[in-house]
Tab-separated table of C-alpha atoms in Angstrom:
chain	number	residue	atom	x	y	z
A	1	UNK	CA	33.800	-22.770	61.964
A	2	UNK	CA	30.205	-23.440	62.895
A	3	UNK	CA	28.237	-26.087	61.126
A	4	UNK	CA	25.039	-24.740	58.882
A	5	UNK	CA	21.860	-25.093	60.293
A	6	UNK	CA	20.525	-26.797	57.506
A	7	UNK	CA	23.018	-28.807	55.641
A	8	UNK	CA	22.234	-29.213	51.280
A	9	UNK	CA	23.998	-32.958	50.070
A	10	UNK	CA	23.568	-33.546	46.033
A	11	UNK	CA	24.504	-37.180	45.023
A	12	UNK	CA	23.989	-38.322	40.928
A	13	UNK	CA	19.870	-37.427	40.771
A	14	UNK	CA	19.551	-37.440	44.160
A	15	UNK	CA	19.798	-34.400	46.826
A	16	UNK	CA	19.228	-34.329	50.514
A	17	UNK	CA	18.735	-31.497	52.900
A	18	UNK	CA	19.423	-32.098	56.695
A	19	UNK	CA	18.007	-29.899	60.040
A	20	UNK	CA	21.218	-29.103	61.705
A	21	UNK	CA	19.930	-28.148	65.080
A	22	UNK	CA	19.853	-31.195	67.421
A	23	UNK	CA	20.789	-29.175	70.503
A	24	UNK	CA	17.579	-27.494	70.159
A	25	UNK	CA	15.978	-30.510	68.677
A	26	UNK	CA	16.285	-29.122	65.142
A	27	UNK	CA	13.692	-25.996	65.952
A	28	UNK	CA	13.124	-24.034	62.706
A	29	UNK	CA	15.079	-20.246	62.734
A	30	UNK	CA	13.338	-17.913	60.239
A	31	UNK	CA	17.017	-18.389	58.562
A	32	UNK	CA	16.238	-21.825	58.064
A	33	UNK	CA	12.724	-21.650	56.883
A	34	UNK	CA	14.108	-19.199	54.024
A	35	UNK	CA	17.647	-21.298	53.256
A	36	UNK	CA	14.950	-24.352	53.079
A	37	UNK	CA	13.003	-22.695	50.598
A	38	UNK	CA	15.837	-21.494	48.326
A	39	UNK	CA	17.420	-24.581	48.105
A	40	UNK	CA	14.091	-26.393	47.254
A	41	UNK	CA	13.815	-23.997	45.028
A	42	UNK	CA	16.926	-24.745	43.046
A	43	UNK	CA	16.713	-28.475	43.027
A	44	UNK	CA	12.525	-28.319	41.628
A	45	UNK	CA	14.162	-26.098	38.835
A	46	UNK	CA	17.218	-28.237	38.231
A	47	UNK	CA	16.481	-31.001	35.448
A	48	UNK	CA	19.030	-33.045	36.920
A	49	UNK	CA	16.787	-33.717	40.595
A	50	UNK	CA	15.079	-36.644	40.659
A	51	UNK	CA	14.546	-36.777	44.626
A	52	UNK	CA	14.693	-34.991	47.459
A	53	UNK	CA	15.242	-36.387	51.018
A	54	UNK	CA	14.605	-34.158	54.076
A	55	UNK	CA	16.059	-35.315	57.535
A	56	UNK	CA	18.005	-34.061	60.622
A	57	UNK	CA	20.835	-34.767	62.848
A	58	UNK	CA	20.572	-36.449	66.092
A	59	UNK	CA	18.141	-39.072	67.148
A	60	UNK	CA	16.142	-37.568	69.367
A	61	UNK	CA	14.050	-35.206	66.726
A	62	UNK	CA	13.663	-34.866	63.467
A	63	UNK	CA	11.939	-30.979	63.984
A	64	UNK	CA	10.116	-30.163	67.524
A	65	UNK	CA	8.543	-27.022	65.704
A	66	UNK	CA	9.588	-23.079	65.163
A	67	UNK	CA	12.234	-21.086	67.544
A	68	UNK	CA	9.385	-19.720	70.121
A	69	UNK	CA	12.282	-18.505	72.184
A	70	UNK	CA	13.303	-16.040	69.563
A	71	UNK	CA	9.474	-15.004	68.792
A	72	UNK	CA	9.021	-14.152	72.066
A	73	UNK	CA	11.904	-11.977	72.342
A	74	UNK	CA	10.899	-10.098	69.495
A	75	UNK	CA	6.938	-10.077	70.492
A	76	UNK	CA	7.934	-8.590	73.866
A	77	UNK	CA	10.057	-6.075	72.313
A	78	UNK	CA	7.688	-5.031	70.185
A	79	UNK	CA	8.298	-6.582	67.321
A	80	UNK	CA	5.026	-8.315	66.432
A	81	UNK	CA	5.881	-7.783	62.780
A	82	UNK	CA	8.948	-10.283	63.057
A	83	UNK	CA	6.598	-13.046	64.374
A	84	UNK	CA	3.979	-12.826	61.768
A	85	UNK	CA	6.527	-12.779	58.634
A	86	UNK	CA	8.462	-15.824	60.247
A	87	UNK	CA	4.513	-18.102	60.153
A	88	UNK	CA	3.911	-16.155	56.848
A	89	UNK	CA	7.493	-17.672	55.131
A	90	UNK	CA	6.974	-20.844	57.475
A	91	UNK	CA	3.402	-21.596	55.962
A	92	UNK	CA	4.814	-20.798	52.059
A	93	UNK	CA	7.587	-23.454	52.907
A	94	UNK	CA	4.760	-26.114	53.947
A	95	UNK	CA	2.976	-24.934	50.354
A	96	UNK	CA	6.058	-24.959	48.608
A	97	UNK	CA	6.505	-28.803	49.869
A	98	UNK	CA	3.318	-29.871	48.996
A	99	UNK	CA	3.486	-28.345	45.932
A	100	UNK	CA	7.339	-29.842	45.370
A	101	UNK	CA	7.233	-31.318	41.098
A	102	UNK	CA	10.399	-33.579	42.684
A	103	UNK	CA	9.399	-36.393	44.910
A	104	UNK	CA	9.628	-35.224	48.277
A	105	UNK	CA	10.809	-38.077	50.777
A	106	UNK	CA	10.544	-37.057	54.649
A	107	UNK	CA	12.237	-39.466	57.284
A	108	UNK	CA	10.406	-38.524	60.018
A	109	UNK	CA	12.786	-40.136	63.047
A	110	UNK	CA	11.939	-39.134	66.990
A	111	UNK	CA	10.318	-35.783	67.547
A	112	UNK	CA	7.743	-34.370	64.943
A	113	UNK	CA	6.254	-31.383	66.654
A	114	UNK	CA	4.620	-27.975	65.406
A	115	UNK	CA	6.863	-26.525	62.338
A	116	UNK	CA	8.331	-30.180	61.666
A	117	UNK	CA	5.055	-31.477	60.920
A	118	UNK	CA	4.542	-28.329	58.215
A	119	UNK	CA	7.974	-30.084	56.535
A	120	UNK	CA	7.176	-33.302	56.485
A	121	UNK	CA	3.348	-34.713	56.314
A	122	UNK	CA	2.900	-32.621	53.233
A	123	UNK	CA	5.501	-34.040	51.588
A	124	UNK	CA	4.589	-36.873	48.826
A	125	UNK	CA	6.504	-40.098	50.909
A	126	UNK	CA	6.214	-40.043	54.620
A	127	UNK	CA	8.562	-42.458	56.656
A	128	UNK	CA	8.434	-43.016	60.445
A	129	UNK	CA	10.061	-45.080	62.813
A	130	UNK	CA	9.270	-46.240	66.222
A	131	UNK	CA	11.039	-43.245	67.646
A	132	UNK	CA	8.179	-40.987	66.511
A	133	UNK	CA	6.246	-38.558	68.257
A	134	UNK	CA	4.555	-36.319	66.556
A	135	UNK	CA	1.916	-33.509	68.367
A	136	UNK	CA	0.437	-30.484	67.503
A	137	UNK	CA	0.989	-28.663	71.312
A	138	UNK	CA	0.533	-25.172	70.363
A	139	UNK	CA	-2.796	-24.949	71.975
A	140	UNK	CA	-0.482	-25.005	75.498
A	141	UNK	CA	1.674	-22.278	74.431
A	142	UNK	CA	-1.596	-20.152	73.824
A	143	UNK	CA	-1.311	-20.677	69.651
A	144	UNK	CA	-3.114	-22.951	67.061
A	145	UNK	CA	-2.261	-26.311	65.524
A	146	UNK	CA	-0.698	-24.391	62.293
A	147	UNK	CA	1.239	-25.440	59.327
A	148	UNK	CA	-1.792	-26.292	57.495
A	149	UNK	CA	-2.682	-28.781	60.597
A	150	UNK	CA	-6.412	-28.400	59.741
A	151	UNK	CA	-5.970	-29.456	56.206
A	152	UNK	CA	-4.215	-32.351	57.656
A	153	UNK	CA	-6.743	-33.595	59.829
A	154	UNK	CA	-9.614	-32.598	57.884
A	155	UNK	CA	-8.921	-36.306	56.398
A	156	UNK	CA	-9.489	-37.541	59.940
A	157	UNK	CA	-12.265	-38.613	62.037
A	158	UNK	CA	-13.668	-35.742	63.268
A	159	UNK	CA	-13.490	-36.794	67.081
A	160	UNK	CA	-9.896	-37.407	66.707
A	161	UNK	CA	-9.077	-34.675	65.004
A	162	UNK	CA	-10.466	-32.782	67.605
A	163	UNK	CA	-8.857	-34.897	70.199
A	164	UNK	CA	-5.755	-34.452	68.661
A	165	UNK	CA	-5.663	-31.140	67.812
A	166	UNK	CA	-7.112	-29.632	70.962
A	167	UNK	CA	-4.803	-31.766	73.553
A	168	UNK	CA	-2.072	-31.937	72.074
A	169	UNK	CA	-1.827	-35.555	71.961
A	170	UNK	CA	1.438	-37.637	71.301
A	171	UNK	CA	0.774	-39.971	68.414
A	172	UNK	CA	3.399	-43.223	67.706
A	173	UNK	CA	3.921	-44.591	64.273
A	174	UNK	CA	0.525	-46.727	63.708
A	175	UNK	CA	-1.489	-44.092	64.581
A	176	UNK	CA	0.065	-41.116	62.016
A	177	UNK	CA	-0.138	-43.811	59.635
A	178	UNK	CA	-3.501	-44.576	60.272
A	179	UNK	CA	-4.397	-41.057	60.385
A	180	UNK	CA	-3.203	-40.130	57.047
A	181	UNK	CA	-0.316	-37.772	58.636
A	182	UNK	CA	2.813	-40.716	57.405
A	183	UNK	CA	2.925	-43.503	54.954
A	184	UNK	CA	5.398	-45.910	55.722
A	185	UNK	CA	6.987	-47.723	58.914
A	186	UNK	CA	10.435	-47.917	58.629
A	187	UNK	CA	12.416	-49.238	61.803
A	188	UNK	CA	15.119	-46.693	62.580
A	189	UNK	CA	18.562	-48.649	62.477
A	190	UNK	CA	17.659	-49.581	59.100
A	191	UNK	CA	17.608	-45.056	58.074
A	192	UNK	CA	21.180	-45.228	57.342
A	193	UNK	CA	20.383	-47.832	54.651
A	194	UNK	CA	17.528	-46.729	53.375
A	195	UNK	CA	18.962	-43.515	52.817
A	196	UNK	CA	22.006	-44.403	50.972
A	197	UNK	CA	19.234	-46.721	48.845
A	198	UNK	CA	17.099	-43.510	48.192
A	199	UNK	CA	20.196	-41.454	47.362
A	200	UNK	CA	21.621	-43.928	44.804
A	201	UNK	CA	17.849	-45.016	43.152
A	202	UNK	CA	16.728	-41.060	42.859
A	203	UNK	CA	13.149	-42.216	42.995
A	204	UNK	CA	11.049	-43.480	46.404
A	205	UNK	CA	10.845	-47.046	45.602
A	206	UNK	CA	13.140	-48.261	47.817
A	207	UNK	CA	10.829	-47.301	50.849
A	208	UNK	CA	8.559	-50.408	50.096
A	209	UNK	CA	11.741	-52.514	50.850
A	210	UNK	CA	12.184	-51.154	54.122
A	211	UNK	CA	8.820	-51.204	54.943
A	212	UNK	CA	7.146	-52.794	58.369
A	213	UNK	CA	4.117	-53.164	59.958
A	214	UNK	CA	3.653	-50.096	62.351
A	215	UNK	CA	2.581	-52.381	64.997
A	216	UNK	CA	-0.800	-51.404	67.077
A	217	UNK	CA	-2.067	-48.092	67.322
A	218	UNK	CA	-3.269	-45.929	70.405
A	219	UNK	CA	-6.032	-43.792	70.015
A	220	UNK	CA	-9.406	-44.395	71.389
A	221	UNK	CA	-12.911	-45.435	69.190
A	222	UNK	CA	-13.223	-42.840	66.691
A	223	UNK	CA	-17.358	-42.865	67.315
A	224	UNK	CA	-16.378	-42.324	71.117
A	225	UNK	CA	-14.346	-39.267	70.339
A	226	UNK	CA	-16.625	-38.020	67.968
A	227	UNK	CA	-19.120	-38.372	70.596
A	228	UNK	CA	-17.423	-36.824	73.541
A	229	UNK	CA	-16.003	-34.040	71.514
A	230	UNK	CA	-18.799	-32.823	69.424
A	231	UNK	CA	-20.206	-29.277	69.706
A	232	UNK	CA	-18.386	-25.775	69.302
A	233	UNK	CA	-17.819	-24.950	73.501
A	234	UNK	CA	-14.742	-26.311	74.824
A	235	UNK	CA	-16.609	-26.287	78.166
A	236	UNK	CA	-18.682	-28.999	77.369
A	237	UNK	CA	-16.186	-31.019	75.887
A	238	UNK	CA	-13.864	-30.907	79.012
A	239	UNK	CA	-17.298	-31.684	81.130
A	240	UNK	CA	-17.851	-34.632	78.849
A	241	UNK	CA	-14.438	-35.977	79.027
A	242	UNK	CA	-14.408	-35.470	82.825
A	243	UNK	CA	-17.703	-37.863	83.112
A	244	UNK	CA	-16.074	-40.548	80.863
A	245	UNK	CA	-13.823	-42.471	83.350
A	246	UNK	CA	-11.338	-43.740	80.823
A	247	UNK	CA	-7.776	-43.059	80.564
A	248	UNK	CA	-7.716	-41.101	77.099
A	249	UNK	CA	-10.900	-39.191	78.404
A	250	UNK	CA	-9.333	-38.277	81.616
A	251	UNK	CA	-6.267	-36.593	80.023
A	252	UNK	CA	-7.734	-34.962	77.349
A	253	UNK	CA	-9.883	-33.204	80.373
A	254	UNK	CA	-6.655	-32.151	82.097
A	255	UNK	CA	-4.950	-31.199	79.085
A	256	UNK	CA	-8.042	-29.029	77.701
A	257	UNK	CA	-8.191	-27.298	81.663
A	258	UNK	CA	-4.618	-26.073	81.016
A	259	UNK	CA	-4.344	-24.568	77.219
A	260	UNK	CA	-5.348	-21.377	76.308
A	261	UNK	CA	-9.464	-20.741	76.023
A	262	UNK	CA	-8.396	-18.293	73.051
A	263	UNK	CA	-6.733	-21.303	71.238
A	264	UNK	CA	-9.409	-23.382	71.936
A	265	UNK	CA	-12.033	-21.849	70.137
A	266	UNK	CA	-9.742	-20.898	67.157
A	267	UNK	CA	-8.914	-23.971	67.007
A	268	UNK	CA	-12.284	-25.610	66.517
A	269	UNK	CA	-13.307	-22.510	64.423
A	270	UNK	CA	-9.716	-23.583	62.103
A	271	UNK	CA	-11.203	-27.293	61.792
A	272	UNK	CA	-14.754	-26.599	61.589
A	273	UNK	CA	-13.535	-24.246	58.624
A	274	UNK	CA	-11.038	-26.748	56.838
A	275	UNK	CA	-14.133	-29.033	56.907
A	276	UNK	CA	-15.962	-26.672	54.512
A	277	UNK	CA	-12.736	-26.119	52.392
A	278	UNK	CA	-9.708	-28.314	53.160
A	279	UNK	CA	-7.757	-26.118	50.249
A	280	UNK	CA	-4.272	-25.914	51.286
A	281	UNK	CA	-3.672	-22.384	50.410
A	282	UNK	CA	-6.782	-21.183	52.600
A	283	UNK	CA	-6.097	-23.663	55.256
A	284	UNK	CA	-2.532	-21.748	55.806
A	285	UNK	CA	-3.776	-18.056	55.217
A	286	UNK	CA	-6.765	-18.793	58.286
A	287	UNK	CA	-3.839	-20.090	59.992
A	288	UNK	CA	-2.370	-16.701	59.581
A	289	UNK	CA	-5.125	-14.776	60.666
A	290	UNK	CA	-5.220	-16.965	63.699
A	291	UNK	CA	-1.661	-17.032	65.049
A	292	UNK	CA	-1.737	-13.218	64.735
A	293	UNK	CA	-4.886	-12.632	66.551
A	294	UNK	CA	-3.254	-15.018	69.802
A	295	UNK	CA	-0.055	-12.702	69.264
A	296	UNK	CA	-2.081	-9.787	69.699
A	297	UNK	CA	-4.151	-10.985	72.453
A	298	UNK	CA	-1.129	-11.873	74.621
A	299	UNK	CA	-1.686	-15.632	75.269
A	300	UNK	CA	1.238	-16.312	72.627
A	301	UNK	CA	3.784	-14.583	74.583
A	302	UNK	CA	2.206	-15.668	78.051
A	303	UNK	CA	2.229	-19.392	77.013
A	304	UNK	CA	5.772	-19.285	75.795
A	305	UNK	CA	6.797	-17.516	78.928
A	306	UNK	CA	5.754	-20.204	81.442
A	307	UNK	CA	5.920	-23.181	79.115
A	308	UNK	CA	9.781	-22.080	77.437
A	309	UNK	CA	11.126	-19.426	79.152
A	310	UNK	CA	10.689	-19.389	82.998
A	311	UNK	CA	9.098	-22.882	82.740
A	312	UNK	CA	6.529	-22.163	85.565
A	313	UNK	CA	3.844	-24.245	83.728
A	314	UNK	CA	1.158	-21.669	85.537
A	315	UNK	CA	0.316	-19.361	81.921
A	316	UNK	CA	-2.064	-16.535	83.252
A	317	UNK	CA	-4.685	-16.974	80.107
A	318	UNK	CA	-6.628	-14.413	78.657
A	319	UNK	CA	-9.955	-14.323	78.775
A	320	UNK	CA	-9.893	-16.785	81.727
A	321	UNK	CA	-13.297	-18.271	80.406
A	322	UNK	CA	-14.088	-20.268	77.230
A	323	UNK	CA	-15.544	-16.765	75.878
A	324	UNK	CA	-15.449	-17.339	72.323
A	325	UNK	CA	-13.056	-14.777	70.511
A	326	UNK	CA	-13.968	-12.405	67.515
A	327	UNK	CA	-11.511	-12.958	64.821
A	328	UNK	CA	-12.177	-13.686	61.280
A	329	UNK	CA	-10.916	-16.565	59.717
């Protein structure tokens, strides 16, 4: 009998729900997203929930994002409608977490990616360990840090944000922390315990008990990035970057020269707006609009193809300049 891909655990006041996936690093099915959300569901309503605690099997991720396999089988059939209901229930999930009554308590071991950053930094306690990883990639897969990402890192120094949300870059424990995206450093032989401590207390407080300095972080001078990455044309960013002969400038250049132009500039556009208005809600519905315009203009599928599918890393991006798209946000 096969194993649910997202397992539901009720102990006293306590209840815990568990990714199930760790073959495919616990990537979110549109049949997860919506057995998530009923089972949050039941436990806000049910007087007898005190906490909820959301983690996955394995310990190599706790989510590395959506299924993109799947949405680009249906995209290339056809099915474009598929795609935008699964980030339509995906983004009322990451509402419906931020806007849990019940103390939400997300142990956020090994890979955070995409999706699995929409469950967990909006939940109320955020745990990491030094396992962490946690990226917003979807600019090289020819999408947009979604998930409410913009909300996220409208907290943020702008430069980093921008850094982070345009590269893709791999953040470690201190720096989520640091960046407002976690809350606690918890080192990850000691999850078993602190799990069976949060399961038996029903409330949160035995985080504090578990707690540890992160350690140093990684990212560069937030005045640097703000500096290098100011301005709305990803061109002169990447030129900037390329004149600035340190190592965090250098990559970002490479890694802005391979993403998608298209995600780019809706990315910037999705920050520049969650600067004006950092509501949640709106945050999620311009992430809407934007994912479906990069379905529609191909560079969704494309990126998936040569990034997932035949893994030829050599995406054939439309436009092929850093033209600046018209889509409403």
């Amino acid at each position: 009998m096969l194993e649910p891909e997202v397992k539901e655990t009720k102990a006293g006041a306590a209840a815990r729900i568990t990714l199930n996936r760790p073959k495919a690093l616990n990537a979110l099915t549109r049949e997860m997203v919506q057995r998530m959300s009923r089972i949050l569901s039941e436990w806000e309503a049910d007087p007898g929930v005190k906490l909820i605690v959301a983690d996955a099997a394995g310990d190599r991720a706790f989510c590395a994002g959506g299924d993109v396999a799947r949405l680009y089988a249906e995209g290339t059939a056809g099915n474009n409608a598929y795609c935008t209901d699964f980030w339509a229930e995906n983004y009322a999930l990451n509402a419906q977490i931020a806007g849990l009554s019940t103390p939400y308590v997300a142990l956020m071991d090994g890979i955070v990616m995409g999706g699995g950053v929409g469950i967990s930094a909006h939940g109320a306690h955020r745990v990491v360990t030094e396992r962490t990883v946690l990226a917003m990639p979807e600019c090289g897969i020819g999408l947009v840090p979604d998930v409410g990402a913009s909300h996220l890192l409208a907290r943020a120094p702008e430069g980093l944000a921008r850094l982070i949300a345009l590269t893709g870059l791999r953040l470690g424990p201190a720096d989520c922390i640091a960046l407002g995206l976690a809350d606690s450093f918890v080192p990850s032989d000691q999850l078993p315990a602190l799990t069976s401590a949060l399961m038996e207390a029903a409330d949160a407080s035995p985080i504090a008990a578990f707690s540890e300095p992160p350690g140093p972080g990684t990212l560069p001078d937030p005045q640097a990035a703000a500096e290098t990455f100011a301005g709305q044309l990803p061109e002169a960013i990447a030129e900037r970057l390329e004149q600035n002969r340190q190592d965090w400038a250098q990559n970002a250049a490479a890694a802005l020269r391979r993403v998608s132009p298209i995600s780019l500039q809706l990315t910037l556009k999705l920050l520049d707006a969650a600067r004006q208005d950092s509501s949640l809600l709106r945050c999620l519905a311009r992430d809407l609009n934007a994912a479906s315009y990069c379905l529609a203009a191909g560079d969704f599928l494309e990126g998936v193809r040569a990034a997932i599918i035949e893994k030829d890393r050599n995406p054939n991006w439309k436009p092929i300049t850093f033209a600046s798209p018209e889509v409403s946000l």
